[in-house]
XYZ file of C-alpha atoms in Angstrom:
688
model
C 51.631 2.824 65.816
C 54.537 1.061 64.108
C 54.733 0.465 60.342
C 56.838 -1.599 57.942
C 56.874 -2.785 54.341
C 54.832 -5.755 53.194
C 55.646 -8.050 50.273
C 53.619 -10.793 48.662
C 54.956 -12.742 45.687
C 53.293 -15.649 43.900
C 55.755 -17.745 41.906
C 54.416 -19.612 38.897
C 55.412 -21.221 35.651
C 55.614 -18.863 32.667
C 52.450 -16.765 32.399
C 50.864 -15.626 29.118
C 52.839 -12.452 28.285
C 49.736 -10.411 27.581
C 48.211 -11.230 30.963
C 51.076 -10.239 33.281
C 50.296 -6.529 33.607
C 46.587 -7.138 34.062
C 47.111 -9.850 36.688
C 49.750 -7.966 38.678
C 47.652 -4.782 38.669
C 44.619 -6.775 39.772
C 46.614 -8.346 42.616
C 47.707 -4.885 43.771
C 44.138 -3.600 43.564
C 42.853 -6.607 45.508
C 45.415 -6.108 48.288
C 44.684 -2.356 48.408
C 40.965 -3.001 48.618
C 41.433 -5.511 51.410
C 43.594 -3.123 53.425
C 41.063 -0.336 52.926
C 38.191 -2.566 54.033
C 40.177 -3.507 57.140
C 40.995 0.171 57.782
C 44.741 -0.457 57.860
C 46.849 2.590 57.079
C 49.575 2.244 54.475
C 51.734 4.073 51.941
C 52.286 3.418 48.249
C 51.194 0.090 46.756
C 53.317 -1.123 43.814
C 52.651 -4.013 41.438
C 55.501 -6.088 40.038
C 55.390 -8.860 37.505
C 57.467 -11.033 35.221
C 56.860 -14.299 33.345
C 57.388 -16.322 36.556
C 55.972 -14.074 39.262
C 53.239 -11.699 40.382
C 54.131 -9.482 43.311
C 52.926 -6.516 45.347
C 54.850 -4.362 47.795
C 53.096 -2.070 50.267
C 55.105 0.677 51.910
C 54.596 1.886 55.490
C 51.911 -0.652 56.353
C 50.627 -0.098 59.897
C 51.153 -3.058 62.224
C 47.540 -3.009 63.442
C 44.128 -1.594 62.871
C 43.338 1.585 64.805
C 41.420 1.158 68.039
C 37.763 2.017 67.653
C 35.040 3.182 70.002
C 32.025 0.933 69.524
C 28.609 2.177 70.569
C 25.652 -0.137 71.169
C 22.091 1.003 71.701
C 19.740 -0.874 74.015
C 16.098 -0.453 74.961
C 14.375 2.919 75.219
C 14.783 4.521 78.646
C 11.027 4.336 79.260
C 11.116 0.572 78.795
C 14.380 0.092 80.713
C 13.089 1.110 84.155
C 9.855 0.668 86.018
C 9.342 2.337 89.382
C 13.059 3.154 89.356
C 14.089 -0.485 88.989
C 15.721 -1.983 85.855
C 13.405 -4.129 83.759
C 14.349 -7.464 82.231
C 15.065 -5.624 79.011
C 17.682 -3.443 80.712
C 19.198 -6.383 82.582
C 19.421 -8.489 79.419
C 21.097 -5.690 77.505
C 23.632 -5.177 80.334
C 24.455 -8.910 80.367
C 24.989 -8.898 76.593
C 27.505 -6.090 77.096
C 29.219 -7.899 79.977
C 28.549 -5.106 82.485
C 26.080 -4.132 85.232
C 23.068 -1.943 84.508
C 24.582 0.999 86.407
C 27.541 0.959 83.998
C 25.282 1.670 81.033
C 24.932 5.204 79.643
C 22.054 7.278 78.303
C 22.054 8.014 74.565
C 20.176 11.124 73.477
C 18.719 11.004 69.980
C 16.098 12.941 68.045
C 13.769 10.004 68.703
C 14.245 9.971 72.444
C 16.593 8.646 75.127
C 17.965 5.094 75.100
C 20.167 2.917 77.220
C 23.564 2.421 75.620
C 27.084 1.170 76.073
C 30.420 2.375 74.699
C 33.615 0.381 74.708
C 37.045 0.645 73.171
C 37.633 -2.127 70.642
C 41.273 -3.005 70.122
C 42.433 -3.121 66.500
C 43.613 -6.498 65.244
C 47.233 -7.107 64.282
C 47.872 -6.606 60.570
C 49.690 -9.927 60.307
C 46.533 -11.663 61.500
C 44.459 -9.999 58.779
C 46.878 -10.279 55.843
C 46.343 -14.010 55.094
C 42.649 -13.534 54.343
C 43.302 -10.320 52.423
C 45.896 -11.938 50.161
C 43.911 -15.135 49.691
C 40.877 -13.124 48.591
C 43.011 -10.969 46.262
C 44.502 -14.053 44.568
C 41.098 -15.710 44.273
C 39.753 -12.583 42.568
C 42.417 -12.392 39.861
C 40.986 -12.159 36.312
C 42.662 -15.344 35.113
C 41.898 -15.810 31.385
C 41.901 -19.619 31.588
C 42.495 -21.844 34.608
C 44.387 -25.121 34.677
C 45.146 -27.858 37.214
C 48.499 -29.480 37.884
C 49.595 -32.697 39.527
C 47.025 -34.503 41.629
C 45.706 -31.271 43.121
C 42.278 -29.866 42.314
C 43.592 -26.317 42.805
C 43.240 -24.134 39.704
C 45.182 -21.148 38.441
C 46.459 -19.716 35.155
C 49.711 -21.667 35.507
C 51.069 -24.101 38.112
C 52.046 -22.186 41.264
C 55.303 -23.174 42.966
C 56.098 -20.707 45.746
C 54.539 -18.019 47.901
C 56.420 -15.226 49.682
C 54.743 -13.104 52.337
C 56.945 -10.840 54.431
C 55.951 -8.090 56.825
C 59.246 -6.346 57.294
C 61.641 -9.178 58.081
C 58.952 -11.515 59.462
C 57.202 -14.254 57.511
C 53.425 -13.930 57.565
C 51.926 -17.316 58.306
C 49.492 -17.840 55.475
C 48.618 -20.107 52.561
C 47.166 -19.744 49.070
C 46.775 -22.102 46.107
C 47.970 -24.920 48.329
C 51.258 -23.139 49.122
C 52.545 -22.111 52.551
C 54.048 -18.643 52.681
C 57.739 -18.219 53.359
C 60.687 -16.005 52.489
C 62.094 -18.124 49.654
C 61.799 -16.851 46.094
C 63.493 -17.919 42.848
C 65.829 -16.050 40.562
C 66.330 -16.528 36.817
C 65.436 -20.013 35.630
C 68.877 -20.551 34.051
C 71.267 -17.951 35.473
C 70.226 -18.280 39.147
C 68.023 -21.359 39.675
C 68.929 -21.819 43.348
C 66.408 -20.804 46.067
C 66.821 -17.223 47.212
C 66.122 -16.167 50.799
C 64.765 -12.647 51.331
C 65.781 -11.045 54.615
C 63.330 -8.143 54.375
C 60.436 -7.066 52.181
C 62.447 -4.036 51.030
C 65.196 -6.305 49.643
C 62.931 -7.697 46.926
C 63.937 -5.768 43.793
C 67.647 -5.615 44.555
C 67.879 -9.274 45.554
C 66.131 -10.400 42.377
C 68.254 -8.165 40.174
C 71.304 -9.819 41.717
C 69.652 -13.101 40.686
C 69.195 -11.944 37.046
C 65.541 -10.928 37.317
C 64.089 -7.463 36.678
C 60.790 -7.726 38.496
C 59.953 -4.037 38.004
C 57.821 -4.082 34.843
C 58.572 -0.481 33.847
C 62.300 -0.861 34.412
C 62.401 -4.075 32.381
C 60.434 -2.432 29.563
C 62.731 0.590 29.473
C 65.806 -1.654 29.605
C 64.530 -3.369 26.454
C 63.851 -0.038 24.749
C 67.323 1.275 25.581
C 69.009 -1.923 24.393
C 67.045 -2.018 21.125
C 67.870 1.611 20.339
C 71.520 1.104 21.231
C 71.821 -2.059 19.126
C 70.109 -0.324 16.197
C 72.671 2.469 16.396
C 75.424 -0.105 16.134
C 73.700 -1.457 13.018
C 73.462 2.112 11.603
C 69.689 1.735 11.482
C 66.528 3.062 13.075
C 64.618 0.600 15.255
C 60.832 0.715 15.125
C 59.544 0.079 18.632
C 55.869 -0.834 18.562
C 54.540 -0.273 22.088
C 52.264 -3.333 22.034
C 55.171 -5.504 20.907
C 57.376 -3.954 23.600
C 54.832 -4.918 26.282
C 54.544 -8.444 24.890
C 58.302 -8.970 24.683
C 58.682 -7.614 28.215
C 56.263 -10.323 29.306
C 58.464 -13.023 27.780
C 61.759 -12.261 29.517
C 63.084 -11.663 33.013
C 66.594 -10.599 32.000
C 66.470 -8.949 28.564
C 69.453 -9.026 26.225
C 69.112 -7.434 22.775
C 70.766 -9.186 19.830
C 70.834 -8.132 16.177
C 70.368 -10.534 13.298
C 69.774 -10.371 9.576
C 67.999 -12.039 6.663
C 68.518 -12.426 2.920
C 68.112 -9.162 0.998
C 66.049 -10.911 -1.669
C 63.123 -10.946 0.755
C 62.959 -7.143 0.477
C 61.164 -7.692 -2.842
C 58.149 -8.660 -0.713
C 56.070 -5.707 0.615
C 57.578 -4.451 3.863
C 54.265 -4.858 5.722
C 54.342 -8.609 5.058
C 57.877 -9.017 6.394
C 57.161 -6.834 9.423
C 53.976 -8.783 10.238
C 55.887 -12.045 10.064
C 58.695 -10.757 12.265
C 56.339 -9.243 14.842
C 53.583 -11.845 14.967
C 55.678 -14.996 14.780
C 59.080 -14.120 16.201
C 58.506 -10.946 18.289
C 61.343 -9.154 16.507
C 61.819 -5.383 16.230
C 62.404 -4.398 12.602
C 64.949 -1.891 11.314
C 64.762 0.978 8.828
C 67.458 2.815 6.905
C 67.852 6.607 6.865
C 65.212 6.916 4.111
C 62.678 4.904 6.098
C 63.014 1.739 4.030
C 63.063 -1.700 5.631
C 66.543 -3.094 6.184
C 67.347 -6.822 6.022
C 67.832 -7.028 9.760
C 66.048 -7.316 13.079
C 66.606 -7.113 16.814
C 65.464 -9.919 19.054
C 65.314 -9.976 22.853
C 66.853 -13.008 24.491
C 66.040 -14.137 28.035
C 69.627 -15.212 28.687
C 72.993 -13.498 28.628
C 74.693 -16.110 26.498
C 78.433 -16.679 26.529
C 78.113 -17.347 22.785
C 75.560 -14.800 21.519
C 76.440 -15.522 17.908
C 74.855 -18.955 18.302
C 71.647 -17.399 19.614
C 71.650 -14.986 16.671
C 72.194 -17.801 14.156
C 69.334 -19.713 15.726
C 66.999 -16.756 15.326
C 68.122 -16.198 11.741
C 67.515 -19.848 11.001
C 63.988 -19.615 12.393
C 62.996 -16.418 10.554
C 64.188 -17.612 7.152
C 61.319 -20.078 6.495
C 58.812 -17.521 7.833
C 59.963 -14.924 5.353
C 60.178 -17.552 2.630
C 56.520 -18.352 3.288
C 55.617 -14.668 2.977
C 57.538 -14.446 -0.316
C 55.778 -17.579 -1.575
C 52.330 -16.232 -0.620
C 53.080 -12.928 -2.331
C 54.247 -14.567 -5.532
C 51.369 -17.040 -5.572
C 48.716 -14.367 -4.957
C 49.991 -12.199 -7.803
C 49.555 -15.008 -10.316
C 45.824 -14.311 -10.210
C 44.359 -10.782 -10.464
C 42.090 -9.531 -7.704
C 39.174 -9.283 -10.104
C 39.387 -13.033 -10.682
C 38.600 -13.600 -7.026
C 35.259 -11.785 -7.109
C 33.303 -14.948 -7.905
C 34.952 -16.731 -4.975
C 33.455 -14.224 -2.533
C 30.055 -15.807 -3.109
C 31.188 -18.846 -1.111
C 32.503 -16.840 1.869
C 29.829 -16.105 4.470
C 29.683 -12.552 5.803
C 26.796 -13.300 8.151
C 24.401 -16.227 7.862
C 21.284 -14.055 7.547
C 22.964 -11.363 5.466
C 24.596 -13.515 2.832
C 28.108 -13.789 1.515
C 30.961 -11.337 1.071
C 29.905 -11.269 -2.564
C 26.438 -10.070 -1.542
C 27.977 -7.431 0.706
C 30.240 -6.259 -2.113
C 27.234 -5.782 -4.433
C 25.397 -3.785 -1.762
C 28.478 -1.690 -1.021
C 28.946 -0.920 -4.720
C 25.498 0.652 -5.017
C 25.872 2.779 -1.884
C 29.498 3.772 -2.585
C 28.595 4.894 -6.104
C 25.743 7.039 -4.747
C 27.973 8.638 -2.103
C 30.746 9.298 -4.628
C 28.265 11.172 -6.767
C 27.309 13.368 -3.835
C 30.872 14.230 -2.773
C 32.333 15.039 -6.216
C 33.992 11.642 -6.431
C 34.241 9.272 -9.378
C 31.185 7.000 -9.438
C 32.883 4.382 -11.621
C 35.940 4.210 -9.376
C 33.774 3.890 -6.260
C 31.828 1.006 -7.784
C 35.030 -0.715 -8.932
C 36.660 -0.303 -5.518
C 33.608 -1.823 -3.803
C 33.671 -4.805 -6.173
C 37.341 -5.506 -5.344
C 37.306 -4.437 -1.685
C 36.957 -7.885 -0.108
C 38.943 -9.876 -2.650
C 42.197 -9.826 -0.697
C 40.436 -11.614 2.174
C 40.709 -14.844 0.168
C 44.398 -14.434 -0.712
C 47.038 -16.635 0.858
C 48.804 -13.671 2.444
C 45.756 -12.288 4.243
C 44.635 -15.746 5.296
C 48.031 -16.074 7.018
C 48.207 -12.458 8.239
C 44.643 -11.068 8.699
C 46.045 -7.724 9.884
C 47.188 -7.110 6.281
C 43.647 -6.886 4.906
C 43.295 -3.825 2.726
C 47.061 -3.330 2.601
C 47.503 -6.373 0.377
C 44.460 -5.343 -1.626
C 46.286 -2.102 -2.471
C 49.466 -3.937 -3.481
C 47.667 -6.497 -5.617
C 45.393 -3.901 -7.267
C 48.436 -1.784 -8.139
C 50.159 -4.857 -9.593
C 47.045 -5.576 -11.671
C 47.073 -2.059 -13.146
C 43.937 -0.841 -11.415
C 43.417 2.905 -11.075
C 45.659 4.368 -8.353
C 42.700 5.801 -6.406
C 40.871 2.467 -6.573
C 43.952 0.706 -5.187
C 44.325 3.291 -2.438
C 40.652 2.934 -1.518
C 41.076 -0.791 -0.886
C 43.357 0.068 2.028
C 41.426 3.155 3.112
C 38.140 1.266 3.493
C 39.243 0.192 6.986
C 40.069 3.749 8.155
C 39.673 4.976 10.810
C 40.554 1.756 12.658
C 40.675 3.257 16.155
C 40.202 6.528 18.024
C 42.519 9.190 16.655
C 43.299 7.245 13.486
C 43.342 9.003 10.104
C 40.302 8.965 7.831
C 40.430 8.039 4.122
C 42.010 10.824 2.072
C 40.585 9.931 -1.343
C 36.945 10.495 -2.280
C 36.748 6.890 -3.456
C 38.124 5.666 -0.141
C 35.654 7.815 1.786
C 32.716 6.547 -0.262
C 33.764 2.914 0.176
C 34.503 3.244 3.905
C 31.110 4.844 4.515
C 29.217 2.332 2.372
C 30.814 -0.679 4.075
C 29.997 0.550 7.577
C 26.457 1.643 6.705
C 25.769 -1.770 5.173
C 26.976 -3.524 8.322
C 24.995 -1.257 10.630
C 21.686 -1.577 8.777
C 22.173 -5.291 8.196
C 23.053 -6.302 11.753
C 20.342 -4.073 13.260
C 17.946 -5.419 10.654
C 18.380 -8.993 11.859
C 17.820 -7.967 15.464
C 21.399 -8.114 16.741
C 21.678 -4.627 18.210
C 24.786 -4.306 20.433
C 24.293 -4.438 24.187
C 26.262 -2.876 27.005
C 28.699 -5.801 27.066
C 28.428 -7.424 23.634
C 29.220 -5.848 20.276
C 30.593 -8.732 18.161
C 30.323 -6.804 14.884
C 31.993 -3.662 16.326
C 28.963 -1.522 15.493
C 29.983 1.205 17.940
C 33.306 1.551 16.164
C 31.540 1.497 12.789
C 29.142 4.255 13.847
C 31.907 6.462 15.232
C 33.950 5.782 12.082
C 31.088 7.090 9.917
C 30.794 10.212 12.060
C 34.525 10.889 11.906
C 34.685 10.479 8.120
C 31.721 12.802 7.580
C 33.003 15.443 10.013
C 36.743 15.406 9.354
C 36.147 14.976 5.631
C 33.648 17.881 5.758
C 31.087 15.809 3.873
C 27.678 17.495 4.146
C 25.644 14.292 3.768
C 22.306 13.427 5.322
C 22.676 10.312 7.446
C 19.000 9.406 7.182
C 19.190 9.412 3.393
C 22.301 7.226 3.430
C 20.764 4.749 5.875
C 17.589 4.489 3.813
C 19.674 3.682 0.743
C 21.842 1.150 2.613
C 18.808 -0.566 4.155
C 17.110 -0.786 0.738
C 20.034 -2.861 -0.622
C 19.211 -5.761 1.709
C 16.728 -8.166 0.160
C 15.012 -9.158 3.367
C 15.435 -7.942 6.934
C 13.221 -9.370 9.714
C 13.309 -6.090 11.645
C 12.929 -3.656 8.742
C 10.104 -1.661 10.364
C 11.538 1.434 11.998
C 15.075 0.256 11.133
C 16.376 3.562 9.782
C 15.108 5.537 12.785
C 16.662 3.014 15.164
C 20.076 3.019 13.505
C 19.998 6.804 13.071
C 19.250 7.281 16.765
C 21.996 4.849 17.705
C 24.537 6.660 15.552
C 23.591 10.140 16.724
C 23.861 8.907 20.309
C 27.531 8.150 19.538
C 27.960 11.920 19.304
C 27.954 11.979 23.099
C 31.264 10.077 23.121
C 32.569 12.153 20.207
C 31.667 15.357 22.025
C 33.338 14.137 25.198
C 36.554 13.425 23.265
C 36.369 16.987 21.935
C 36.013 18.371 25.466
C 32.354 19.298 24.991
C 30.038 18.947 27.999
C 26.982 16.695 28.166
C 24.630 19.690 28.498
C 25.883 21.047 25.161
C 25.316 17.651 23.517
C 21.766 17.533 24.914
C 21.067 21.061 23.683
C 21.885 20.038 20.118
C 20.498 16.494 20.315
C 16.992 17.811 21.007
C 16.925 19.262 17.477
C 16.115 17.004 14.469
C 19.611 17.262 12.948
C 20.525 14.337 10.676
C 23.688 15.700 9.054
C 26.686 14.812 11.246
C 28.819 17.645 9.859
C 26.041 20.098 10.709
C 25.603 18.431 14.116
C 29.307 18.873 14.874
C 29.265 22.536 13.826
C 26.314 23.178 16.110
C 28.072 21.397 18.997
C 31.189 23.501 18.589
C 29.191 26.713 18.254
C 27.030 26.041 21.325
C 30.099 24.962 23.284
C 31.766 28.304 22.538
C 28.535 30.168 23.326
C 28.200 28.374 26.679
C 31.429 30.008 27.838
C 30.109 33.527 27.177
C 29.007 35.744 30.036
C 25.528 36.091 28.504
C 24.975 32.328 28.153
C 23.661 31.567 31.643
C 21.073 34.365 31.608
C 19.864 33.544 28.104
C 19.708 29.823 28.903
C 17.607 30.580 31.982
C 15.373 32.876 29.937
C 14.891 30.224 27.256
C 14.038 27.680 29.950
C 11.434 30.086 31.313
C 10.072 30.696 27.808
C 9.895 26.963 27.172
C 7.907 26.388 30.367
C 5.498 29.240 29.605
C 4.870 28.089 26.036
C 4.510 24.443 27.077
C 1.528 25.410 29.242
C -0.182 26.867 26.148
C -0.342 23.452 24.511
C 1.885 24.453 21.599
C -0.792 26.663 20.023
C 1.284 29.843 19.845
C 2.163 31.775 16.689
C 5.466 33.559 16.121
C 3.763 36.412 14.289
C 3.937 39.561 16.446
C 1.413 42.406 15.963
C 3.347 45.654 16.495
C 0.069 47.485 17.163
C -0.499 45.406 20.324
C 2.873 46.185 21.886
C 2.307 48.438 24.925
C 5.297 48.445 27.269
C 8.658 49.943 26.326
C 10.394 46.695 27.283
C 8.323 44.556 24.927
C 8.737 47.082 22.111
C 12.510 47.003 22.680
C 12.548 43.197 22.609
C 10.446 43.092 19.435
C 12.811 45.545 17.746
C 15.869 43.573 18.898
C 14.371 40.299 17.643
C 13.575 41.828 14.259
C 17.114 43.169 13.953
C 18.659 39.852 14.998
C 16.460 37.911 12.589
C 17.703 39.951 9.653
C 21.331 39.484 10.703
C 21.231 35.749 11.478
C 19.119 34.539 8.539
C 22.069 34.521 6.091
C 24.340 33.089 8.808
C 21.999 30.157 9.391
C 21.807 29.581 5.636
C 25.600 29.218 5.565
C 25.700 27.106 8.783
C 27.767 29.841 10.504
C 26.297 28.979 13.882
C 29.035 30.535 16.000
C 28.575 33.890 14.278
C 24.784 33.594 14.643
C 25.048 32.929 18.373
C 27.345 35.924 18.735
C 24.522 38.024 17.335
C 21.884 36.365 19.523
C 24.007 36.975 22.611
C 23.094 40.690 22.241
C 19.517 39.785 23.243
C 20.461 39.342 26.887
C 19.681 42.922 27.959
C 16.290 43.289 26.188
C 15.246 39.786 27.344
C 16.168 40.507 30.978
C 14.363 43.843 30.803
C 11.269 42.216 29.286
C 10.935 39.712 32.123
C 11.566 42.431 34.712
C 9.003 44.926 33.356
C 6.358 42.983 31.440
C 3.549 40.737 32.668
C 3.255 38.070 29.986
C -0.103 36.709 31.095
C -1.982 39.997 30.703
C -5.722 40.255 31.358
C -6.305 41.343 27.774
C -6.327 38.086 25.753
C -5.029 39.737 22.581
C -2.130 41.399 24.414
C -1.334 38.126 26.164
C -1.291 36.160 22.877
C 0.923 38.825 21.314
C 3.410 38.626 24.165
C 3.434 34.840 23.891
C 4.136 35.242 20.160
C 7.060 37.485 21.067
C 8.478 34.766 23.322
C 7.839 32.094 20.685
C 9.797 34.100 18.121
C 12.641 34.452 20.648
C 12.674 30.697 21.216
C 12.490 29.973 17.474
C 15.574 32.073 16.803
C 17.700 30.087 19.252
C 16.187 26.768 18.148
C 17.639 27.377 14.709
C 20.902 26.300 16.394
C 19.964 24.326 19.512
C 17.720 24.284 22.551
C 19.972 26.377 24.758
C 17.540 25.952 27.657
C 19.426 22.663 28.172
C 22.519 24.672 29.141
C 20.907 25.665 32.434
C 22.315 23.443 35.185
């Protein structure tokens, strides 16, 4: 079977830069899926993309489907012949197969013998199947927003202008989005606007690079990185390459050329975050730092042309950035003319959520909860209350209204300018930490108290108005809020009871339609987030379930138990003890829960039960102080020594003895065994 490369390229007007990777990957996945469904063998599938094209190349694509043996089953043999002659059923089946009855075969199955027919079905040519495969792949692209162009009713993300489909050196006759496939692509819009004929699918990348287009997304991205770093070295600076910005810039150019520009040093009086936000968000510039890590009055921009007069391009970019930075300087100066505290009253007119009141209402609720938490974690209650009062004030400043990503950051700057306590100012920024998985938590006690209070208020409030997140919708980012609370409590080693905190947070709301059972619902939701937390920590689901069955409401304690049980599960004794606990659980469950843990030594008869009773007594004395100090790993190390006496007990002792008193005493022995392990977790869940 022969094989060759296949190329499909859809040429369009400039795509949204953030959509290129997603669309090109989806096109590759769609083509791969279509080839798999058609059972066509192939090699590597690679996605390409640039502002003006989405493309896929498939290596070593077989020229046809494999031949297949098709088997058809007809009537049962008993119904196919009568007195040795074929019945109408047999004759009809033979006609449907295009053969005579004597050419049919017998098929033996576990349900009897049947008439049947086998034939070799020739595989279809790949070129005959590709048009439908590609058309379906294009139709299935996750286009963020469709548009029409010209008089056509065809819709796509941007107007489509050309379609290339080559199998080796041959054009595949096909159409999509109203375009007929050919071998003609386009190079760079300005450097190589003439049509470009591709001789072979394998010529794609090289031919386009000759036409000033880097269609390989990774190569284009790395070219930008290399150029930015090289240009920064020329400027005796360090370039900060934000990966998200790098992806976005890569989606704006087909032939990247890095150019360095500068701006007036007076703008450095404005906080660096403001200048960086303006350069990144508005102009897609990479900013520069000096050797001490301070912002330099310069930037690197990526042009889509290799200009003969680059200084003109640079001057144009400098001219554009100047008013942007001037705006940032104006916002900063204007905002500082009024202290943050003066904006507190204005929060009353900003809606947080229609049923939960204004940002002012939220600030009052947060202040009460933050002050309580600060008192429990050796923080400053006054500072926590003050930080909560000021926390949302920067949301109504000119700078944050222009650059929302600076919330909290500007609060810190403005609070510092106003002479607020340093920890209060720091807390205004820390209230949003952690912002994403792996992000740092607040380092100050005031910041921790405020961050916890804000999230707990949102969780109880949104649940309390009946807007629990679903599998697909979480508009208030409650999952992130819940995981943020867990991370702060665990990483900050804050031994706080989540139920108590939720009860306090819920009590701050004046009226909640779904107040009944609210705390239990939110608590369950938050503890369920431990499954994802445990997974991130490399802890198995069975370990999570073992701990989750216990009524643990302190996340720090929950995490310690998870880590202890996870370590225990890797011990040699774990499997046997888990199985034994499962057996104990089943035995005790049949007793209806009416079993004491008090063992009468006078009723112990067998050596094995006496040995177990002695071992349990010894373990209890050793683990009691360990449990009191939450040293669960050490406690489980002690309990692991019970494996031998437990195994011996089940081998030598009949639990359900004829003597009722002896039986109840043996059940008590098992109940005391179970109770010891349940001080940490239900390790019966570890049994697979």
